[in-house]
Short mmCIF file of C-alpha atoms in Angstrom, two decimals:
data_model
loop_
_atom_site.label_atom_id
_atom_site.label_comp_id
_atom_site.label_asym_id
_atom_site.label_seq_id
_atom_site.Cartn_x
_atom_site.Cartn_y
_atom_site.Cartn_z
CA UNK A 1 -124.64 -95.92 -160.24
CA UNK A 2 -128.08 -94.39 -160.53
CA UNK A 3 -128.78 -91.07 -158.82
CA UNK A 4 -130.51 -91.17 -155.44
CA UNK A 5 -134.08 -91.71 -156.61
CA UNK A 6 -137.06 -91.39 -154.31
CA UNK A 7 -138.56 -94.80 -153.58
CA UNK A 8 -142.28 -95.44 -154.28
CA UNK A 9 -142.19 -98.07 -151.43
CA UNK A 10 -141.71 -97.47 -147.75
CA UNK A 11 -137.89 -97.45 -147.14
CA UNK A 12 -137.94 -100.41 -144.74
CA UNK A 13 -139.98 -102.48 -147.15
CA UNK A 14 -137.64 -101.63 -149.97
CA UNK A 15 -134.65 -102.44 -147.81
CA UNK A 16 -136.18 -105.82 -146.86
CA UNK A 17 -136.84 -106.73 -150.54
CA UNK A 18 -133.32 -105.92 -151.64
CA UNK A 19 -131.77 -107.80 -148.75
CA UNK A 20 -134.00 -110.84 -149.32
CA UNK A 21 -133.08 -110.84 -153.03
CA UNK A 22 -129.37 -110.56 -152.22
CA UNK A 23 -129.49 -113.47 -149.80
CA UNK A 24 -131.49 -115.56 -152.23
CA UNK A 25 -129.37 -114.74 -155.25
CA UNK A 26 -125.85 -113.80 -154.08
CA UNK A 27 -124.54 -113.66 -157.63
CA UNK A 28 -126.92 -110.72 -158.39
CA UNK A 29 -125.46 -108.44 -155.63
CA UNK A 30 -122.81 -106.74 -157.87
CA UNK A 31 -125.63 -105.56 -160.19
CA UNK A 32 -127.97 -104.61 -157.42
CA UNK A 33 -125.37 -102.30 -156.03
CA UNK A 34 -125.77 -100.19 -159.17
CA UNK A 35 -129.41 -99.38 -158.40
CA UNK A 36 -128.82 -96.56 -155.92
CA UNK A 37 -126.44 -95.50 -153.14
CA UNK A 38 -128.83 -96.53 -150.39
CA UNK A 39 -128.93 -100.09 -151.96
CA UNK A 40 -125.17 -100.13 -151.90
CA UNK A 41 -125.19 -99.23 -148.23
CA UNK A 42 -127.62 -102.13 -147.51
CA UNK A 43 -126.05 -104.82 -149.61
CA UNK A 44 -122.33 -104.32 -149.56
CA UNK A 45 -121.89 -106.05 -146.18
CA UNK A 46 -123.79 -109.07 -147.61
CA UNK A 47 -121.55 -109.13 -150.67
CA UNK A 48 -118.49 -109.52 -148.53
CA UNK A 49 -120.04 -111.82 -145.84
CA UNK A 50 -118.89 -114.92 -147.64
CA UNK A 51 -115.69 -114.78 -149.73
CA UNK A 52 -114.28 -117.64 -151.83
CA UNK A 53 -110.81 -116.95 -153.03
CA UNK A 54 -109.94 -119.48 -155.74
CA UNK A 55 -109.23 -120.13 -159.34
CA UNK A 56 -110.02 -123.77 -159.49
CA UNK A 57 -112.74 -124.82 -156.98
CA UNK A 58 -116.07 -125.86 -158.45
CA UNK A 59 -118.90 -124.04 -156.72
CA UNK A 60 -122.53 -123.35 -157.69
CA UNK A 61 -122.70 -120.45 -160.14
CA UNK A 62 -124.81 -118.35 -157.79
CA UNK A 63 -121.86 -117.39 -155.60
CA UNK A 64 -119.19 -114.78 -156.69
CA UNK A 65 -115.66 -116.25 -156.58
CA UNK A 66 -112.66 -113.95 -156.10
CA UNK A 67 -109.28 -114.26 -157.72
CA UNK A 68 -106.17 -113.15 -155.80
CA UNK A 69 -106.28 -109.87 -157.66
CA UNK A 70 -109.85 -109.13 -156.73
CA UNK A 71 -109.46 -109.91 -153.00
CA UNK A 72 -106.35 -107.61 -152.81
CA UNK A 73 -108.23 -104.86 -154.59
CA UNK A 74 -110.92 -105.23 -151.83
CA UNK A 75 -108.25 -105.19 -149.07
CA UNK A 76 -106.73 -102.02 -150.57
CA UNK A 77 -109.89 -100.03 -151.08
CA UNK A 78 -112.18 -100.94 -148.15
CA UNK A 79 -111.69 -99.67 -144.61
CA UNK A 80 -110.14 -102.23 -142.28
CA UNK A 81 -113.04 -101.84 -139.81
CA UNK A 82 -115.57 -102.55 -142.55
CA UNK A 83 -113.68 -105.74 -143.56
CA UNK A 84 -113.41 -106.96 -140.01
CA UNK A 85 -117.13 -106.55 -139.49
CA UNK A 86 -118.31 -107.81 -142.93
CA UNK A 87 -116.23 -110.83 -143.81
CA UNK A 88 -117.64 -113.71 -141.64
CA UNK A 89 -116.99 -116.77 -143.98
CA UNK A 90 -113.77 -117.25 -145.88
CA UNK A 91 -112.61 -120.06 -148.16
CA UNK A 92 -108.97 -119.99 -149.42
CA UNK A 93 -108.15 -122.43 -152.20
CA UNK A 94 -104.31 -122.77 -152.56
CA UNK A 95 -103.52 -119.12 -152.14
CA UNK A 96 -99.76 -118.45 -151.98
CA UNK A 97 -98.14 -118.17 -148.60
CA UNK A 98 -97.43 -114.42 -148.59
CA UNK A 99 -100.92 -113.52 -149.79
CA UNK A 100 -102.54 -115.84 -147.32
CA UNK A 101 -100.79 -114.15 -144.38
CA UNK A 102 -101.97 -110.76 -145.53
CA UNK A 103 -105.54 -111.99 -146.04
CA UNK A 104 -105.74 -113.67 -142.55
CA UNK A 105 -104.09 -110.78 -140.82
CA UNK A 106 -106.66 -108.36 -142.37
CA UNK A 107 -109.80 -110.39 -142.12
CA UNK A 108 -109.63 -110.84 -138.46
CA UNK A 109 -113.44 -110.98 -137.94
CA UNK A 110 -113.75 -114.27 -139.81
CA UNK A 111 -115.94 -116.84 -137.99
CA UNK A 112 -115.81 -119.74 -140.49
CA UNK A 113 -112.47 -120.46 -142.24
CA UNK A 114 -112.04 -123.15 -144.84
CA UNK A 115 -108.40 -123.82 -145.98
CA UNK A 116 -109.13 -126.09 -148.82
CA UNK A 117 -105.67 -127.33 -149.74
CA UNK A 118 -102.59 -128.06 -147.75
CA UNK A 119 -100.21 -125.24 -147.05
CA UNK A 120 -97.94 -125.69 -144.00
CA UNK A 121 -97.43 -122.01 -143.57
CA UNK A 122 -101.02 -120.76 -143.20
CA UNK A 123 -100.63 -120.03 -139.55
CA UNK A 124 -96.91 -119.28 -139.32
CA UNK A 125 -97.61 -115.57 -138.67
CA UNK A 126 -99.72 -116.37 -135.60
CA UNK A 127 -97.34 -117.69 -132.98
CA UNK A 128 -98.38 -117.86 -129.38
CA UNK A 129 -100.13 -114.65 -128.51
CA UNK A 130 -102.39 -113.15 -125.85
CA UNK A 131 -104.20 -111.28 -128.63
CA UNK A 132 -105.34 -113.96 -131.05
CA UNK A 133 -105.57 -112.75 -134.67
CA UNK A 134 -108.74 -114.85 -135.36
CA UNK A 135 -110.46 -114.37 -131.97
CA UNK A 136 -113.96 -114.79 -133.45
CA UNK A 137 -113.18 -118.04 -135.36
CA UNK A 138 -115.65 -120.80 -134.49
CA UNK A 139 -115.31 -123.15 -137.54
CA UNK A 140 -111.97 -124.24 -139.06
CA UNK A 141 -111.21 -126.72 -141.89
CA UNK A 142 -107.57 -127.34 -142.58
CA UNK A 143 -104.80 -130.00 -143.12
CA UNK A 144 -103.77 -131.85 -139.99
CA UNK A 145 -100.12 -130.82 -140.25
CA UNK A 146 -100.89 -127.16 -140.53
CA UNK A 147 -101.71 -127.04 -136.80
CA UNK A 148 -99.71 -130.01 -135.39
CA UNK A 149 -96.27 -128.78 -136.15
CA UNK A 150 -95.53 -126.53 -133.21
CA UNK A 151 -93.31 -127.29 -130.24
CA UNK A 152 -96.12 -126.27 -127.92
CA UNK A 153 -99.14 -127.05 -129.99
CA UNK A 154 -101.61 -127.14 -127.12
CA UNK A 155 -100.68 -123.58 -125.99
CA UNK A 156 -100.75 -122.38 -129.67
CA UNK A 157 -104.29 -123.78 -130.07
CA UNK A 158 -105.56 -122.39 -126.78
CA UNK A 159 -104.28 -118.87 -127.40
CA UNK A 160 -104.91 -118.69 -131.15
CA UNK A 161 -108.47 -120.05 -131.24
CA UNK A 162 -110.30 -119.25 -128.01
CA UNK A 163 -113.78 -119.51 -129.62
CA UNK A 164 -113.16 -122.51 -131.90
CA UNK A 165 -116.03 -125.00 -131.65
CA UNK A 166 -115.92 -126.98 -134.94
CA UNK A 167 -112.59 -128.33 -136.15
CA UNK A 168 -112.24 -130.60 -139.17
CA UNK A 169 -108.99 -131.99 -140.52
CA UNK A 170 -107.99 -133.60 -143.74
CA UNK A 171 -104.74 -135.28 -144.73
CA UNK A 172 -102.50 -137.15 -142.34
CA UNK A 173 -104.20 -139.50 -139.93
CA UNK A 174 -104.21 -138.42 -136.30
CA UNK A 175 -101.58 -139.82 -133.83
CA UNK A 176 -101.78 -140.30 -130.12
CA UNK A 177 -99.89 -137.08 -129.35
CA UNK A 178 -102.81 -134.94 -130.63
CA UNK A 179 -105.07 -135.85 -127.67
CA UNK A 180 -103.71 -133.28 -125.13
CA UNK A 181 -103.46 -130.33 -127.59
CA UNK A 182 -107.08 -130.88 -128.70
CA UNK A 183 -108.06 -130.96 -125.02
CA UNK A 184 -106.51 -127.51 -124.66
CA UNK A 185 -109.11 -125.89 -127.02
CA UNK A 186 -111.47 -124.41 -124.48
CA UNK A 187 -114.66 -124.41 -126.54
CA UNK A 188 -114.26 -127.45 -128.82
CA UNK A 189 -117.54 -129.30 -129.28
CA UNK A 190 -117.32 -130.82 -132.82
CA UNK A 191 -114.27 -132.66 -134.28
CA UNK A 192 -113.86 -134.47 -137.56
CA UNK A 193 -111.14 -136.64 -139.03
CA UNK A 194 -110.71 -138.65 -142.20
CA UNK A 195 -109.94 -142.33 -141.52
CA UNK A 196 -108.78 -144.99 -143.85
CA UNK A 197 -108.41 -147.68 -141.17
CA UNK A 198 -110.84 -149.43 -138.90
CA UNK A 199 -108.21 -150.47 -136.35
CA UNK A 200 -107.99 -150.86 -132.59
CA UNK A 201 -105.20 -148.23 -132.49
CA UNK A 202 -107.22 -145.54 -134.24
CA UNK A 203 -110.39 -146.44 -132.26
CA UNK A 204 -108.40 -146.14 -129.02
CA UNK A 205 -107.11 -142.65 -130.03
CA UNK A 206 -110.65 -141.48 -130.79
CA UNK A 207 -111.87 -142.89 -127.46
CA UNK A 208 -109.12 -140.93 -125.64
CA UNK A 209 -110.15 -137.79 -127.42
CA UNK A 210 -113.73 -138.26 -126.41
CA UNK A 211 -112.63 -138.66 -122.78
CA UNK A 212 -110.17 -135.79 -122.82
CA UNK A 213 -112.31 -133.08 -124.48
CA UNK A 214 -114.78 -132.12 -121.77
CA UNK A 215 -117.26 -130.28 -124.11
CA UNK A 216 -117.01 -132.57 -127.11
CA UNK A 217 -120.49 -133.22 -128.42
CA UNK A 218 -119.47 -135.36 -131.37
CA UNK A 219 -116.56 -136.75 -133.27
CA UNK A 220 -117.12 -137.36 -136.93
CA UNK A 221 -115.10 -139.95 -138.81
CA UNK A 222 -115.10 -139.52 -142.58
CA UNK A 223 -114.58 -143.03 -143.95
CA UNK A 224 -114.63 -144.73 -147.37
CA UNK A 225 -115.24 -148.10 -145.69
CA UNK A 226 -118.41 -149.03 -143.86
CA UNK A 227 -117.68 -150.34 -140.33
CA UNK A 228 -119.13 -153.62 -139.22
CA UNK A 229 -120.84 -154.47 -136.00
CA UNK A 230 -117.69 -156.14 -134.65
CA UNK A 231 -115.08 -153.79 -136.03
CA UNK A 232 -113.25 -151.36 -133.64
CA UNK A 233 -115.12 -148.29 -135.02
CA UNK A 234 -118.37 -150.20 -134.93
CA UNK A 235 -117.85 -151.08 -131.26
CA UNK A 236 -116.79 -147.56 -130.42
CA UNK A 237 -119.92 -146.16 -132.05
CA UNK A 238 -122.09 -148.52 -130.06
CA UNK A 239 -120.38 -147.60 -126.80
CA UNK A 240 -120.37 -143.81 -127.24
CA UNK A 241 -123.27 -142.05 -128.99
CA UNK A 242 -121.04 -139.12 -129.85
CA UNK A 243 -119.00 -141.14 -132.38
CA UNK A 244 -120.47 -140.83 -135.90
CA UNK A 245 -119.06 -142.41 -139.03
CA UNK A 246 -119.91 -140.58 -142.28
CA UNK A 247 -119.48 -142.72 -145.32
CA UNK A 248 -118.03 -140.63 -148.16
CA UNK A 249 -117.18 -142.27 -151.46
CA UNK A 250 -114.20 -139.92 -151.92
CA UNK A 251 -113.00 -136.80 -150.25
CA UNK A 252 -111.94 -133.98 -152.64
CA UNK A 253 -111.71 -130.21 -152.41
CA UNK A 254 -114.79 -129.55 -154.66
CA UNK A 255 -116.96 -131.76 -152.51
CA UNK A 256 -115.76 -130.11 -149.29
CA UNK A 257 -116.30 -126.69 -150.71
CA UNK A 258 -119.80 -127.54 -151.72
CA UNK A 259 -120.59 -128.82 -148.27
CA UNK A 260 -119.09 -125.76 -146.70
CA UNK A 261 -121.28 -123.51 -148.82
CA UNK A 262 -124.31 -125.55 -148.13
CA UNK A 263 -123.76 -125.11 -144.44
CA UNK A 264 -123.56 -121.35 -144.78
CA UNK A 265 -126.39 -120.76 -147.23
CA UNK A 266 -128.84 -123.53 -146.22
CA UNK A 267 -127.71 -124.46 -142.66
CA UNK A 268 -127.32 -128.09 -143.85
CA UNK A 269 -123.88 -129.67 -143.89
CA UNK A 270 -122.26 -132.74 -142.50
CA UNK A 271 -122.02 -131.15 -139.08
CA UNK A 272 -125.77 -130.45 -138.88
CA UNK A 273 -126.58 -133.94 -140.08
CA UNK A 274 -124.30 -135.61 -137.54
CA UNK A 275 -125.76 -133.38 -134.86
CA UNK A 276 -129.23 -134.55 -135.69
CA UNK A 277 -128.16 -138.17 -135.46
CA UNK A 278 -126.54 -137.66 -132.09
CA UNK A 279 -129.73 -135.98 -130.79
CA UNK A 280 -131.71 -139.01 -132.02
CA UNK A 281 -129.39 -141.33 -130.23
CA UNK A 282 -129.48 -139.28 -127.03
CA UNK A 283 -133.29 -139.14 -127.03
CA UNK A 284 -133.59 -142.91 -127.82
CA UNK A 285 -135.44 -142.35 -131.11
CA UNK A 286 -132.92 -144.55 -132.96
CA UNK A 287 -131.89 -148.14 -132.11
CA UNK A 288 -128.47 -148.20 -130.59
CA UNK A 289 -127.92 -151.83 -131.43
CA UNK A 290 -125.95 -152.74 -134.49
CA UNK A 291 -128.57 -154.13 -136.91
CA UNK A 292 -127.85 -156.23 -139.96
CA UNK A 293 -129.71 -156.77 -143.25
CA UNK A 294 -133.21 -155.30 -143.28
CA UNK A 295 -133.18 -153.58 -139.86
CA UNK A 296 -134.15 -149.96 -139.72
CA UNK A 297 -131.27 -147.67 -140.74
CA UNK A 298 -130.40 -144.00 -140.58
CA UNK A 299 -129.94 -142.63 -144.07
CA UNK A 300 -129.02 -139.01 -144.88
CA UNK A 301 -128.94 -137.97 -148.50
CA UNK A 302 -127.95 -134.42 -149.42
CA UNK A 303 -128.59 -132.26 -152.43
CA UNK A 304 -130.75 -134.57 -154.58
CA UNK A 305 -128.82 -137.86 -154.64
CA UNK A 306 -130.92 -140.84 -155.52
CA UNK A 307 -131.07 -144.12 -153.68
CA UNK A 308 -132.72 -147.53 -154.01
CA UNK A 309 -133.13 -150.56 -151.77
CA UNK A 310 -132.06 -153.82 -153.33
CA UNK A 311 -132.97 -156.61 -151.03
CA UNK A 312 -130.92 -156.19 -147.85
CA UNK A 313 -128.48 -153.73 -149.31
CA UNK A 314 -128.61 -149.92 -149.76
CA UNK A 315 -127.32 -148.60 -153.02
CA UNK A 316 -126.49 -144.88 -153.33
CA UNK A 317 -125.62 -143.00 -156.51
CA UNK A 318 -122.17 -141.53 -156.07
CA UNK A 319 -121.55 -139.97 -159.45
CA UNK A 320 -123.32 -140.21 -162.73
CA UNK A 321 -122.34 -143.82 -163.44
CA UNK A 322 -121.06 -145.02 -160.08
CA UNK A 323 -122.64 -146.95 -157.25
CA UNK A 324 -121.53 -147.59 -153.69
CA UNK A 325 -122.73 -150.72 -151.93
CA UNK A 326 -123.08 -150.60 -148.14
CA UNK A 327 -123.53 -153.71 -146.07
CA UNK A 328 -124.71 -153.75 -142.39
CA UNK A 329 -125.56 -150.07 -141.90
CA UNK A 330 -126.11 -149.16 -138.19
CA UNK A 331 -127.14 -146.27 -136.10
CA UNK A 332 -123.88 -144.30 -135.94
CA UNK A 333 -123.39 -144.38 -139.75
CA UNK A 334 -124.47 -141.70 -142.07
CA UNK A 335 -124.49 -142.21 -145.85
CA UNK A 336 -123.47 -138.88 -147.14
CA UNK A 337 -123.09 -137.91 -150.77
CA UNK A 338 -123.07 -134.43 -152.29
CA UNK A 339 -123.75 -133.38 -155.91
CA UNK A 340 -121.61 -130.84 -157.55
#
């Protein structure tokens, strides 16, 4: 590291320039730390604000990715108070059970946690406690069966996640017994599920969740199948403006990681897009009927995906050589594709 050189700029201006550079180009932070001790003091909290622990996930090259060895070196050498204050966003991609428990028990200031792959033991160390280990957590992405395996799931959720507002599941489809535990979350406003079925049973469960969760602003259903005007999900979407179907060609960890990062860095992710659509529906700026063919439609495209209109159909580019054809889009349907 360079010696403490006198700046030719006003200190506050220099600080602003370095912080702006670090936020715009996160991958440059390790090199910027070498400029001077004062720069290290300014930028180190930003370096640790968002941590991705993975050896496999595909993320944009402008974000540093930690291996297990690197994250444990950080945990050993940084004061606990610094880690609790600095680490706000954490993505764990298939980290082993023992290491995961250590990471989660140390990084207790995390606000946004993405558990990218299934591991039924992520939360085993929590238990039902009056002092929740992740008391600041507001956003959680995890497998369904990581939370719904407890004898008293509702009490576990209520005590472990008192600030949780955004909850997204992947994996196993929800069953009717999840309604009461979800209603126990005191601040839950946003909920997301994958769905492979447009059935009366599943639509009924989603309707019960909407009724039971007093603060719920929206429920997002990730679907590979476009609902029709007369299908159960289509009818539910017409009846309740909080029900949004997001059409994803395919769910995979890399896509979810890219969306997670987009939300953190740009403030644009599937949550924000669904929020915008609910607001439009609440203010009456979108037609709540279920149009067909050439009627006006709500289309959201993220990160540079191209689209064309072919007659009465909307065609979106999914991958380099793939297309996805959507019939009868309506006002609670988002078309959402993300580039890696």
